Coordinates of C-alpha atoms in Angstrom, one line a residue:
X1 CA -22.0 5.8 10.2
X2 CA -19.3 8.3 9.2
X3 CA -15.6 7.4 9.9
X4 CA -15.3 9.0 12.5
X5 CA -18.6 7.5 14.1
X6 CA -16.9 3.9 13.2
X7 CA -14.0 4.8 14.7
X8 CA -14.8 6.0 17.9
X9 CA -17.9 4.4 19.0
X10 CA -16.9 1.7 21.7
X11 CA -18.0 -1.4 19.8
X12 CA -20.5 -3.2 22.0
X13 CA -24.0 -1.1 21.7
X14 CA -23.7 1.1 18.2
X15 CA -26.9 3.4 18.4
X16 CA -28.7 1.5 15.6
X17 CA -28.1 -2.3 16.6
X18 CA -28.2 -2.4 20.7
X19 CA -27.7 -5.4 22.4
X20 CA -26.1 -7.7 19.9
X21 CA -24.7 -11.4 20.9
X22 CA -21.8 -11.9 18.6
X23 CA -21.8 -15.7 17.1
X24 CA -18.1 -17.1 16.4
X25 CA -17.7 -17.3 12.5
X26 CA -17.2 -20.4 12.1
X27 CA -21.0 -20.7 13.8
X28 CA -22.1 -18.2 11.7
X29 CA -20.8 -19.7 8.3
X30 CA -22.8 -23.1 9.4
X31 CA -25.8 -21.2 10.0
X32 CA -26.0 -19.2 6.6
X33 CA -24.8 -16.4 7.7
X34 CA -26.1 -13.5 10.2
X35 CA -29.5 -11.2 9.4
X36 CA -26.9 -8.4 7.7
X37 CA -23.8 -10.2 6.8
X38 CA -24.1 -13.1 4.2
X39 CA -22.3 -16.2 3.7
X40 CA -19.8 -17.9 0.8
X41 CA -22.3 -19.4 -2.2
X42 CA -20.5 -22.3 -2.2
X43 CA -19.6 -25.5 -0.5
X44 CA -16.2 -24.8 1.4
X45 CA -15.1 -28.4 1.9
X46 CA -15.1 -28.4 -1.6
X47 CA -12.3 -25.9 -2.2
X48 CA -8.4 -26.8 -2.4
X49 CA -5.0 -24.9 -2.8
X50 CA -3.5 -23.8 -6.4
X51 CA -2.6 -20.2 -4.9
X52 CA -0.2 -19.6 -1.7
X53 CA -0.2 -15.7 -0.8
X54 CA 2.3 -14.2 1.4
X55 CA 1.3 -10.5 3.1
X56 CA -2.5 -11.5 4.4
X57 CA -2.9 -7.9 5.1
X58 CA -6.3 -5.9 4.4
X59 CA -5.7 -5.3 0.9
X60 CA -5.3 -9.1 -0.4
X61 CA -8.4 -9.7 1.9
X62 CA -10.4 -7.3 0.6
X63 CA -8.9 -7.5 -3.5
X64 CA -7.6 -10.9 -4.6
X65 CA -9.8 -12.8 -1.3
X66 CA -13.1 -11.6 -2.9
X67 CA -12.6 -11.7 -6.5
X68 CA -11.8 -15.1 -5.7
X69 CA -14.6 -15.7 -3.4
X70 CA -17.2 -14.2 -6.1
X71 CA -15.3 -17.0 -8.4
X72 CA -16.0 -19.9 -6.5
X73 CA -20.0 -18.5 -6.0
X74 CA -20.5 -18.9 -9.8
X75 CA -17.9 -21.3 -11.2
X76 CA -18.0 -25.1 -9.1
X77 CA -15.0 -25.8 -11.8
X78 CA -13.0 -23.1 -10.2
X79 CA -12.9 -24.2 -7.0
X80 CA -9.5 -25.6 -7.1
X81 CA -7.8 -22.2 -7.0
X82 CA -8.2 -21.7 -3.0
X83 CA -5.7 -19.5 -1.4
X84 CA -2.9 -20.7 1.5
X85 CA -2.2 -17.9 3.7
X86 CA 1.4 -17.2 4.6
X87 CA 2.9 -14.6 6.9
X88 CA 6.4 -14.6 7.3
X89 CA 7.6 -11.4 9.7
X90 CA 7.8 -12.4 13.4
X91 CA 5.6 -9.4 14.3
X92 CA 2.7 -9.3 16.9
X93 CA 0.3 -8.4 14.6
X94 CA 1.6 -11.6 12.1
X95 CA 0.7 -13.9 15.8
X96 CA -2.5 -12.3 15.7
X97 CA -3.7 -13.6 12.4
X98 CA -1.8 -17.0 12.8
X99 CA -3.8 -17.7 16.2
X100 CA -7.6 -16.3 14.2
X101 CA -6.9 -18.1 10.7
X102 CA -5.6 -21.3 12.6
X103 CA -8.3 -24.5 12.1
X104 CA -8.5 -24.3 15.7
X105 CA -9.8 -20.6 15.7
X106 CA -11.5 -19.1 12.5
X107 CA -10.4 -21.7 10.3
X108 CA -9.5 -18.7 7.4
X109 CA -12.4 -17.1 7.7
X110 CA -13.1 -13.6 7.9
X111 CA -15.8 -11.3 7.1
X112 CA -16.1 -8.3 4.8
X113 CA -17.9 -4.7 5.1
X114 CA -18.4 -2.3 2.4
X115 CA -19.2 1.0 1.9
X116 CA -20.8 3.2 -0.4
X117 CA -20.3 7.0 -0.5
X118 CA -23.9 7.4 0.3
X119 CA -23.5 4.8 3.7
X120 CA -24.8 1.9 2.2
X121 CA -23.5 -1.2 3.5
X122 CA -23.0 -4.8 2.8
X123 CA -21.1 -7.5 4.8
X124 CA -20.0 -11.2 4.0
X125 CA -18.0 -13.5 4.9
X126 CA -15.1 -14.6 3.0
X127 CA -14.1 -18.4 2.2
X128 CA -11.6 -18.4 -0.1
X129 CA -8.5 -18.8 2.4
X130 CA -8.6 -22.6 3.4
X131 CA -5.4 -22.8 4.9
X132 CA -2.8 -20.3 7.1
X133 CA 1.2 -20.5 7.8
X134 CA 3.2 -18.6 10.3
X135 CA 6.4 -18.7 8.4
X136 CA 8.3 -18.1 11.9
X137 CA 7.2 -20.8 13.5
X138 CA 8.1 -23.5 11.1
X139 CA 9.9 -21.9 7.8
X140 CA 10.6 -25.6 6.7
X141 CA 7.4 -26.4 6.6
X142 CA 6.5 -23.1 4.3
X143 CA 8.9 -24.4 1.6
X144 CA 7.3 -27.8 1.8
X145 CA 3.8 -26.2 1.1
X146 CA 5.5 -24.2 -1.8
X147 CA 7.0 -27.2 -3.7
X148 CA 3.4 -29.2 -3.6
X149 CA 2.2 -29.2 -7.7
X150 CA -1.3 -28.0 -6.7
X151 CA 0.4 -24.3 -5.9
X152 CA 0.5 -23.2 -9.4
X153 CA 0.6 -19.1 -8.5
X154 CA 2.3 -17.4 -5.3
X155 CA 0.9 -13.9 -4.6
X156 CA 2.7 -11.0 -2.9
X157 CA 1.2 -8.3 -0.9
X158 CA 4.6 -7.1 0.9
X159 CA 4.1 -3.9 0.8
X160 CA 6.5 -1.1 -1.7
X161 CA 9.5 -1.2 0.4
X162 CA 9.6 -5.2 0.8
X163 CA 11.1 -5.6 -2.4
X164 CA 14.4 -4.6 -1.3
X165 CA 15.5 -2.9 -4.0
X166 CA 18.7 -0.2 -4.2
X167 CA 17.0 3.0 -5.2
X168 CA 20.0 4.3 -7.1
X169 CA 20.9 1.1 -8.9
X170 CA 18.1 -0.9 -8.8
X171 CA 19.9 -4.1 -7.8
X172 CA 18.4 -6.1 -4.2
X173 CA 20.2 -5.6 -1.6
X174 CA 22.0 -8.6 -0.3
X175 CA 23.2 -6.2 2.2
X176 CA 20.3 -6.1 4.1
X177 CA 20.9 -7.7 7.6
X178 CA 17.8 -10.5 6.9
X179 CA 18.7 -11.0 3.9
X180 CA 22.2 -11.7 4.5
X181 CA 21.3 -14.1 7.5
X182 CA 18.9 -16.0 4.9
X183 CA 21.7 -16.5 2.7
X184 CA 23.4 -18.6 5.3
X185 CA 20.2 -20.4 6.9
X186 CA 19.1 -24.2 6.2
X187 CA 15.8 -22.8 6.2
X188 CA 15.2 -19.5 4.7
X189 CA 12.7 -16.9 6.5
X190 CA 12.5 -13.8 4.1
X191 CA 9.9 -13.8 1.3
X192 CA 12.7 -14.2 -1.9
X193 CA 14.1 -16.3 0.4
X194 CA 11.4 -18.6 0.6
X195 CA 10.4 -18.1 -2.9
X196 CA 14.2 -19.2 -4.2
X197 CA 14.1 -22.0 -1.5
X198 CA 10.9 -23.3 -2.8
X199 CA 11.8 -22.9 -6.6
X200 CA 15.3 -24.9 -6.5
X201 CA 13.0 -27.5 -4.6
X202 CA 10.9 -27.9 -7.4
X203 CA 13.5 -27.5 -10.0
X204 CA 15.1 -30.5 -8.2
X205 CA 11.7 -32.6 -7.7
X206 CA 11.0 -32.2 -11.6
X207 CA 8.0 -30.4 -10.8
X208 CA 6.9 -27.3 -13.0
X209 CA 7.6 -24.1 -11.3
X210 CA 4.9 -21.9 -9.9
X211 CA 4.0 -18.3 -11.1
X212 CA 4.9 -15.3 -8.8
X213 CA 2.4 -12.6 -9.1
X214 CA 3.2 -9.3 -6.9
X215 CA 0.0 -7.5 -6.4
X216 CA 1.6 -4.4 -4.8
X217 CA 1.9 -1.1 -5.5
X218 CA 5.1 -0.6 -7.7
X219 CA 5.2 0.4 -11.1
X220 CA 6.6 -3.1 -13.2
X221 CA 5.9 -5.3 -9.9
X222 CA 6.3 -8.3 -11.2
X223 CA 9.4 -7.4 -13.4
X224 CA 10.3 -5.7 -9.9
X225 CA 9.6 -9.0 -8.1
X226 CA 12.2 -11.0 -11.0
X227 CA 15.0 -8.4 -10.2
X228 CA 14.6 -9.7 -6.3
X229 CA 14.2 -13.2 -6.8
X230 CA 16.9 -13.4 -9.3
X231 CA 19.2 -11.5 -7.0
X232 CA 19.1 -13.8 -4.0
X233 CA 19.1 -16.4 -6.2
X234 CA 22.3 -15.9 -8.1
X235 CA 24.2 -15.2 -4.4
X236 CA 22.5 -18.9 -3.9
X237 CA 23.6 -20.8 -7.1
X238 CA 23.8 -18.8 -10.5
X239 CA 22.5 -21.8 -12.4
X240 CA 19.2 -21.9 -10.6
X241 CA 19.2 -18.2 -10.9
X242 CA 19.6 -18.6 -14.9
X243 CA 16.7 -21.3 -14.8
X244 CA 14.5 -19.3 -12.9
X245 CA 14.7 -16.1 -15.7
X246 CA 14.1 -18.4 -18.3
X247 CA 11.4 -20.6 -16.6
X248 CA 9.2 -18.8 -14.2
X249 CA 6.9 -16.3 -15.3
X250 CA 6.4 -13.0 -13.0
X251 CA 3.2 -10.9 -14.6
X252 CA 2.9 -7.6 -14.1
X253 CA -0.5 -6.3 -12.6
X254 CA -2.2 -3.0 -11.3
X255 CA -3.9 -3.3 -8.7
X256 CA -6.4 -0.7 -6.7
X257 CA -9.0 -0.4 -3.5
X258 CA -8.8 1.2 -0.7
X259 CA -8.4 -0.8 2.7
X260 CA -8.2 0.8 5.8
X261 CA -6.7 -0.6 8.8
X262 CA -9.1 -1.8 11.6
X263 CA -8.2 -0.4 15.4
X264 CA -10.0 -1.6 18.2
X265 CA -12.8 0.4 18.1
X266 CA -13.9 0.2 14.7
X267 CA -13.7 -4.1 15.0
X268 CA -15.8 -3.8 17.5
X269 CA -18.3 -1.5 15.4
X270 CA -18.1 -3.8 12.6
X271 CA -18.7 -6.8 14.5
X272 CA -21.7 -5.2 16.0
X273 CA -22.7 -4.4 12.3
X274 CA -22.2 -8.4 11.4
X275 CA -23.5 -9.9 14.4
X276 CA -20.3 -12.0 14.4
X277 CA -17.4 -12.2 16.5
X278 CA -14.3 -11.8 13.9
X279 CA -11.0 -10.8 15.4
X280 CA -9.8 -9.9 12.1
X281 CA -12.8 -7.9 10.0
X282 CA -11.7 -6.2 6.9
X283 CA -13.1 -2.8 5.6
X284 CA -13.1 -1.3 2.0
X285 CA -15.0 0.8 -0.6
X286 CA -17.2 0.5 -3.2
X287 CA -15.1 0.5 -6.2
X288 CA -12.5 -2.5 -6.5
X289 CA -10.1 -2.7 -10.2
X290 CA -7.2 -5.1 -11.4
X291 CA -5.2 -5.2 -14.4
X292 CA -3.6 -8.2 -15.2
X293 CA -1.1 -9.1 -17.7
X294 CA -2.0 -12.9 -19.3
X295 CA 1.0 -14.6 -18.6
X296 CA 0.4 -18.0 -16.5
X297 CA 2.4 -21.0 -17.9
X298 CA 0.9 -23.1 -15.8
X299 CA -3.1 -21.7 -15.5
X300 CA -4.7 -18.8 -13.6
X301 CA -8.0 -18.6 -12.1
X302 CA -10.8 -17.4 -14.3
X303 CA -11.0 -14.3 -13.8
X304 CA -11.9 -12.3 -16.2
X305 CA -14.9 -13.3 -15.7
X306 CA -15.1 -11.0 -12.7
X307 CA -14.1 -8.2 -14.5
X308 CA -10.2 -7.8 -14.0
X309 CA -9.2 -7.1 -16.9
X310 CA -6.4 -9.3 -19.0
X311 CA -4.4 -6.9 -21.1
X312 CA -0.9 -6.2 -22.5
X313 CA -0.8 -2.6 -21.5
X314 CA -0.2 -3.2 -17.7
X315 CA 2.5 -0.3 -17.3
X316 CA 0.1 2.3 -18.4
X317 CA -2.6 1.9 -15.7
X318 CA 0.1 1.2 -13.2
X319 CA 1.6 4.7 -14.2
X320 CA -2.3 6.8 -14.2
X321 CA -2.6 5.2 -10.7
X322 CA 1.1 5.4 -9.1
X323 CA 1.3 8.5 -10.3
X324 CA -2.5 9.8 -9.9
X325 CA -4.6 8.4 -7.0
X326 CA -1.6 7.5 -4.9
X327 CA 0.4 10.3 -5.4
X328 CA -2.5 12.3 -4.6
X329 CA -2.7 9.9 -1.6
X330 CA 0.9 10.8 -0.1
X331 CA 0.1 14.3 -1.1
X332 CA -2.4 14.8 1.1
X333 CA -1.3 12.9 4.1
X334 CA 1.8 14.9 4.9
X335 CA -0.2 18.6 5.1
X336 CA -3.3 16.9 6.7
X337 CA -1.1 15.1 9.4
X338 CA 0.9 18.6 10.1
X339 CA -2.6 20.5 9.7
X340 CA -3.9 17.9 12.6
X341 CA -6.5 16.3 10.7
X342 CA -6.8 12.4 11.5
X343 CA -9.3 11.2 8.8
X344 CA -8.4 10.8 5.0
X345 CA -12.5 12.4 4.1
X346 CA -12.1 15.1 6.5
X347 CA -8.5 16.1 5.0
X348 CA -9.9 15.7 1.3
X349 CA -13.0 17.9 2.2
X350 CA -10.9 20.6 3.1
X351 CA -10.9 23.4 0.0
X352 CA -7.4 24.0 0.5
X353 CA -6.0 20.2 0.4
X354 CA -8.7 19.0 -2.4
X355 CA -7.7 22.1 -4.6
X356 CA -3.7 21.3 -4.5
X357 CA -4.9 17.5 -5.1
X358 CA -6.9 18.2 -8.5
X359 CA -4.0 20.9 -9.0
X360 CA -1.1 18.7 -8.9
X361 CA -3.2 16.0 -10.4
X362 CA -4.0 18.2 -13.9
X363 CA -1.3 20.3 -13.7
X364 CA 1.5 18.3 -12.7
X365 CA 0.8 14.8 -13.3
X366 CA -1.4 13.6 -15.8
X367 CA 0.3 16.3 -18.6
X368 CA 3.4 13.6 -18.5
X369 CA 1.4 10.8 -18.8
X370 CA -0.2 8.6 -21.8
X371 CA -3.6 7.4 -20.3
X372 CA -4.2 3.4 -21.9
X373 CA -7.2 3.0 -24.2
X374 CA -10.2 3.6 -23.6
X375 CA -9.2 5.2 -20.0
X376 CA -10.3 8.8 -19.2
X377 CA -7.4 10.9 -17.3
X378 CA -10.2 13.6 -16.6
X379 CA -12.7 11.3 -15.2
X380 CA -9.7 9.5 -12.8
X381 CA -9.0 12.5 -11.1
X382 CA -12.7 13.4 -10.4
X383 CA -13.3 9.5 -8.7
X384 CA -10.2 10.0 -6.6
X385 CA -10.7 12.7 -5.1
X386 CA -14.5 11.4 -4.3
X387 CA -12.8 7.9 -3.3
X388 CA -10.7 10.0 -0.8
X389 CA -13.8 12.0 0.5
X390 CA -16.2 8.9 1.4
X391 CA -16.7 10.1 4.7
X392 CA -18.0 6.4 5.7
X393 CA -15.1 5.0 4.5
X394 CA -12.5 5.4 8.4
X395 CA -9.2 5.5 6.6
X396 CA -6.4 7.5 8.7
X397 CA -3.8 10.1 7.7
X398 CA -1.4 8.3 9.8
X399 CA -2.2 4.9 7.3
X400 CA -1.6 6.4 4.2
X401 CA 1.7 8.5 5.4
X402 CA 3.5 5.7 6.4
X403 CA 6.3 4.3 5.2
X404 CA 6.5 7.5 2.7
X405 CA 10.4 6.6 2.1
X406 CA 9.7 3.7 0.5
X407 CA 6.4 5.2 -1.1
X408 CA 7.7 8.3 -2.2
X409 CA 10.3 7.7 -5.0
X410 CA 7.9 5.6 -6.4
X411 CA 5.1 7.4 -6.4
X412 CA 6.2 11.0 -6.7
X413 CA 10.1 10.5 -8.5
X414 CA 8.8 10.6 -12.0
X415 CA 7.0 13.3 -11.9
X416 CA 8.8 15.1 -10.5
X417 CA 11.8 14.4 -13.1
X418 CA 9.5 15.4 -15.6
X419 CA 8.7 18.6 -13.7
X420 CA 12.3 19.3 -13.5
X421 CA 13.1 18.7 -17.5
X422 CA 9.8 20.7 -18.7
X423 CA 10.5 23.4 -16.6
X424 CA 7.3 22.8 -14.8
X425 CA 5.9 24.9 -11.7
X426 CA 7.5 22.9 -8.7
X427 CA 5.1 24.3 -6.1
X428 CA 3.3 20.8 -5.1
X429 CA 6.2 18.9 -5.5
X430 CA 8.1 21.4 -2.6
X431 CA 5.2 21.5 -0.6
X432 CA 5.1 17.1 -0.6
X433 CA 9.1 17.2 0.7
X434 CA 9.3 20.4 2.7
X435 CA 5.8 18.7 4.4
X436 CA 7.5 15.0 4.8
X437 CA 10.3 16.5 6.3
X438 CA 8.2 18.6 9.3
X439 CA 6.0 15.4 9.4
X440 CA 9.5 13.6 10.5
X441 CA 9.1 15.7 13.8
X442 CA 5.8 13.5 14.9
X443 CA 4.3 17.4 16.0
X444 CA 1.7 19.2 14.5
X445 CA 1.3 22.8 14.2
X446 CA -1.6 22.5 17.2
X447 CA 1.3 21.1 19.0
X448 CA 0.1 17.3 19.3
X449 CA 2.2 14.5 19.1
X450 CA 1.9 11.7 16.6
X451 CA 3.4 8.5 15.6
X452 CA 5.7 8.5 12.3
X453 CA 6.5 4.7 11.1
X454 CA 9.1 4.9 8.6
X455 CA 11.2 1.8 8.8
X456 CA 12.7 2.2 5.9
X457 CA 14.8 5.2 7.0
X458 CA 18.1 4.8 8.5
X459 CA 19.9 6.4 11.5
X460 CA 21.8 8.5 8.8
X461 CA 18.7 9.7 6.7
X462 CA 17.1 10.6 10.4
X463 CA 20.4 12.9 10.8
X464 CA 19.5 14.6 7.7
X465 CA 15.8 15.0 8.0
X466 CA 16.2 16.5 11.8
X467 CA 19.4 18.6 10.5
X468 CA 18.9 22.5 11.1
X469 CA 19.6 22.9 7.2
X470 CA 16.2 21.9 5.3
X471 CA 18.6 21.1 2.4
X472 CA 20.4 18.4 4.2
X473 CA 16.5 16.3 4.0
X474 CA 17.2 16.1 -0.1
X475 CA 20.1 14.3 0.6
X476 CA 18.0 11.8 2.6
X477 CA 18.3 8.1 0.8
X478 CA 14.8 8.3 -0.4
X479 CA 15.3 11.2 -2.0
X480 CA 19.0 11.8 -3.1
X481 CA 18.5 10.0 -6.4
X482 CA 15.9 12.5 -7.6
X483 CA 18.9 15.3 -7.3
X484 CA 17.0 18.3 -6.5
X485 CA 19.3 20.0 -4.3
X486 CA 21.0 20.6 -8.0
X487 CA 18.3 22.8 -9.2
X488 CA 18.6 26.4 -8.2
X489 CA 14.5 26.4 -8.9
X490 CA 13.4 23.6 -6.7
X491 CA 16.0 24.5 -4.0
X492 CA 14.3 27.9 -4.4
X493 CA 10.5 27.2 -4.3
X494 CA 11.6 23.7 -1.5
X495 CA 13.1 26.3 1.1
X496 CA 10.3 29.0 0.4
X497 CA 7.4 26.6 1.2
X498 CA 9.4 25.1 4.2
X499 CA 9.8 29.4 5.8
X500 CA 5.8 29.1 4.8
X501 CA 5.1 25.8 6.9
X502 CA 7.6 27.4 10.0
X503 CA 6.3 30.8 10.0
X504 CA 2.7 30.3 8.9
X505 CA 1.6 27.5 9.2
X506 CA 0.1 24.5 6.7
X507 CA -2.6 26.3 5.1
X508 CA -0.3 28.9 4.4
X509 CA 1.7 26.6 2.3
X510 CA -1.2 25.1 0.9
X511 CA -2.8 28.5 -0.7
X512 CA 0.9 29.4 -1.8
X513 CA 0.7 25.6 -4.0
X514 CA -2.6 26.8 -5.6
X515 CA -2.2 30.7 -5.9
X516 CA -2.2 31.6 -9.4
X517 CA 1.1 33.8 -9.0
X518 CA 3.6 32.3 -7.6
X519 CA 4.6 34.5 -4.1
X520 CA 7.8 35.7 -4.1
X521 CA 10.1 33.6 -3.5
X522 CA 13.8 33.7 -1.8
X523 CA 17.0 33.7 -4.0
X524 CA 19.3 30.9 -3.2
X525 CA 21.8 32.9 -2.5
X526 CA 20.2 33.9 1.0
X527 CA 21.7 32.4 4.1
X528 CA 19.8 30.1 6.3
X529 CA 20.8 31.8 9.0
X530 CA 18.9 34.6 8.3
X531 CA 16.0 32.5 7.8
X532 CA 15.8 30.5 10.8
X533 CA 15.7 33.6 12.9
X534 CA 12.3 34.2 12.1
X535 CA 11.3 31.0 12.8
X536 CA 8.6 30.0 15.7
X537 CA 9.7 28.2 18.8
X538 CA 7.7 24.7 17.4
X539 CA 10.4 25.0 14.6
X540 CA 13.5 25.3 16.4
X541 CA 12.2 22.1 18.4
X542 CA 11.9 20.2 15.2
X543 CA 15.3 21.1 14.6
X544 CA 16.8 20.7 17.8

């Protein structure tokens, strides 16, 4: 099926597998599995905890869950590395997975589909989660789990902006209103929280402390994951704080596979698919990586004998990605979203987009950066722009644009930077901002409405994003550290793409990014006044 097949098919009758009788999975585990989805290799009642995780979303399910499931399958001495299952935000979708991973419902278990670019699929379920906690409805009881001796490693998945970090100075926030109710609660409920909680616990019990791996998106995550702990913990007690720099170790990794979310429809196509009745199924491509630096005081799981690969050089595959494949990502959401386009494939097999993605990619991006050994920058580009393009693969615009202001800066910041200092062309980098800022506005040009999530923007970076003054959006918090507004050539190419967007339309901005002359472009001396004369009645909405 093609993604847009998954998607909208109603779930109960696909045309190729009529009248299927899901099996719970717990029924289908016992049996061996279903005639297309298999089942774990291994004895589960022989698994036990050495790794809590907090942020079960898709991409620890289909990433860290089956590396570790493939694990288990071929080393029986490995099977003490099973995975607790935390969730910590009081959010419906967080009750969702607490009532299906409970013993009394699916018991952790979830299955699996993959797909190839060709359509090929395979399905599994996954055993490698043994136990789930819904932080909300007993933090205590969180901490206890986290002080046990068998939890050697606690994994993040909390997504780029859960890190809480200042974007001008870097520090965490202890401003933040959860954080600064944590600060004051007998039992913490944020994850650094928890995580400081749980370490002056140990530090008190004698008991060695665990290792904190973030597995998210963020160039330096686990140095970015020290900063936070360290900062809540020194507003706790600076001496735990000093023993947690010099005691806990917080590895650095890259981590990359795409994971799309699951809507009604398409969980009811994939449990058709599985023959099994999984409130929670997981979807995900082909191609699966992690980098990992070696640094576990207190053991790791093997591995590396599943391919992730154990080296020093981290930062440099966290830079070819951040600043390659998900760049690219962000880059093409914004335009495809204002163009109307729903699916990821169908936006990356449009000439236009795909042409501004290998554009920015060559042109923009990978001339700033040093590509690790034995890594390809050439051969990168080509995969992700066929990763994006797998038309089997249902991954949504909406997905991958949201939460852009805390994806943005760091994603796009650098390179832009480096843009700015080389004197490099600016085109794509106007078109991503001028596109983010129309994409605010929830309209595309046909008209239709869509939903923006972008919690991480506040009442006062909506005021400037909405303002009738396109400049105003560069003061935005997400952006206002990059300081464009203080380059006449960015301000000039920025409010040239964003008369482009208003007057003609996305594709008109797009061929202006990829033209081989730049158009003309205004001066910065001409007055927006004069500008937003000429713009259509959709525009003056937005900035209404």
């Amino acid at each position: 099926m093609t993604s847009s097949e998954l998607s909208s098919n109603s779930g109960s009758e696909p045309c190729d597998e009529p009248h299927i009788t899901l099996v719970p999975i717990t029924t289908a585990l016992a049996r061996g599995g279903t005639a297309s989805t298999s089942a774990p290799g291994y004895d589960r009642s022989t698994i036990s905890a050495g790794i809590a995780h907090i942020g079960v979303g898709n991409f620890h399910r289909v990433h860290q869950g089956v590396y570790l499931d493939d694990l288990f399958a071929t080393r029986p001495d490995q099977r003490h590395w099973g995975v607790v299952g935390i969730g910590l935000r009081e959010h419906e979708t967080s009750q969702a997975k607490a009532a299906a991973y409970g013993a009394q419902g699916q018991d952790g278990l979830y299955t699996v589909t993959r797909y190839t670019k060709d359509g090929r699929r395979t399905s599994r379920i996954i055993g490698s989660m043994i136990e789930y906690l819904y932080g909300p409805a007993d933090p205590a009881a969180v901490v206890t789990r986290l002080t046990d001796p068998s939890i050697r490693i606690v994994s993040l998945t909390i997504t780029e902006g859960g890190y809480n970090l200042d974007e001008h100075s870097g520090a965490f926030r202890l401003d933040e209103p959860a954080v600064a109710a944590d600060l004051h609660r007998e039992h913490p409920e944020t994850t650094f929280g928890v995580l400081t909680a749980a370490l002056a616990a140990r530090r008190a019990a004698g008991i060695a402390p665990f290792t904190v791996m973030s597995c998210d998106n963020l160039r330096h995550n686990g140095e970015t994951a020290r900063v936070a702990v360290l900062g809540f913990a020194r507003a706790v007690d600076p001496d735990l704080a000093r023993w947690i720099d010099d005691h806990v170790a917080f590895p650095n990794s890259m981590v990359d596979r795409i994971a799309p979310s699951v809507p009604t429809r398409t969980r009811a196509a994939l449990n058709a698919g599985t023959g099994i009745d999984d409130a929670l199924p997981a979807l995900t491509e082909d191609y699966r990586q992690w980098i990992l630096q070696d640094d576990f005081p207190t053991g790791r799981p093997a591995w590396e004998d599943l391919g992730v690969q154990l080296r020093p050089d981290v930062a440099a595959f966290e830079a070819v990605k951040g600043r390659l494949l998900n760049a690219s990502h962000m880059l093409l959401a914004y335009p495809a979203a204002l163009a109307g386009y729903r699916w990821v494939a169908e936006a990356a097999a449009d000439p236009a987009i795909a042409t501004v993605l290998t554009r920015f990619m060559a042109a923009d991006a990978a001339p700033l950066l040093q590509a690790p050994a034995g890594v390809s920058l050439e051969h990168y580009q080509q995969m992700v722009v066929e990763r994006f393009a797998n038309p089997h693969l249902p991954d949504t615009v909406l997905r991958v644009a949201h939460d852009g202001a805390a994806k943005l800066p760091v994603f796009h910041r650098a390179t832009a930077e480096g843009l700015l200092s080389t004197g490099g062309d600016l085109r794509r980098v106007a078109l991503l901002l001028a596109s983010f800022r129309q994409y605010t506005s929830g309209v595309d040009e046909h008209d239709r409405t869509f939903t923006v999530e972008e919690p991480h923007l506040s009442d006062a970076d909506w005021s400037l994003l909405r303002s009738g003054d396109p400049l105003r959006a560069l003061e935005a918090s997400p952006f206002a550290a990059w300081r464009l507004g203080g380059s006449p050539t960015f301000v000039s190419a920025y409010l040239h793409v964003v008369d482009l967007l208003q007057a003609q339309g996305v594709h008109a901005a797009l061929q202006h990014a990829i033209s081989e002359l730049p158009s003309p472009q205004p001066q910065g001396g001409q007055p927006h006044e004069a500008r937003s004369q000429r713009e259509p009645a959709t525009t003056r909405r937005l900035h209404a």
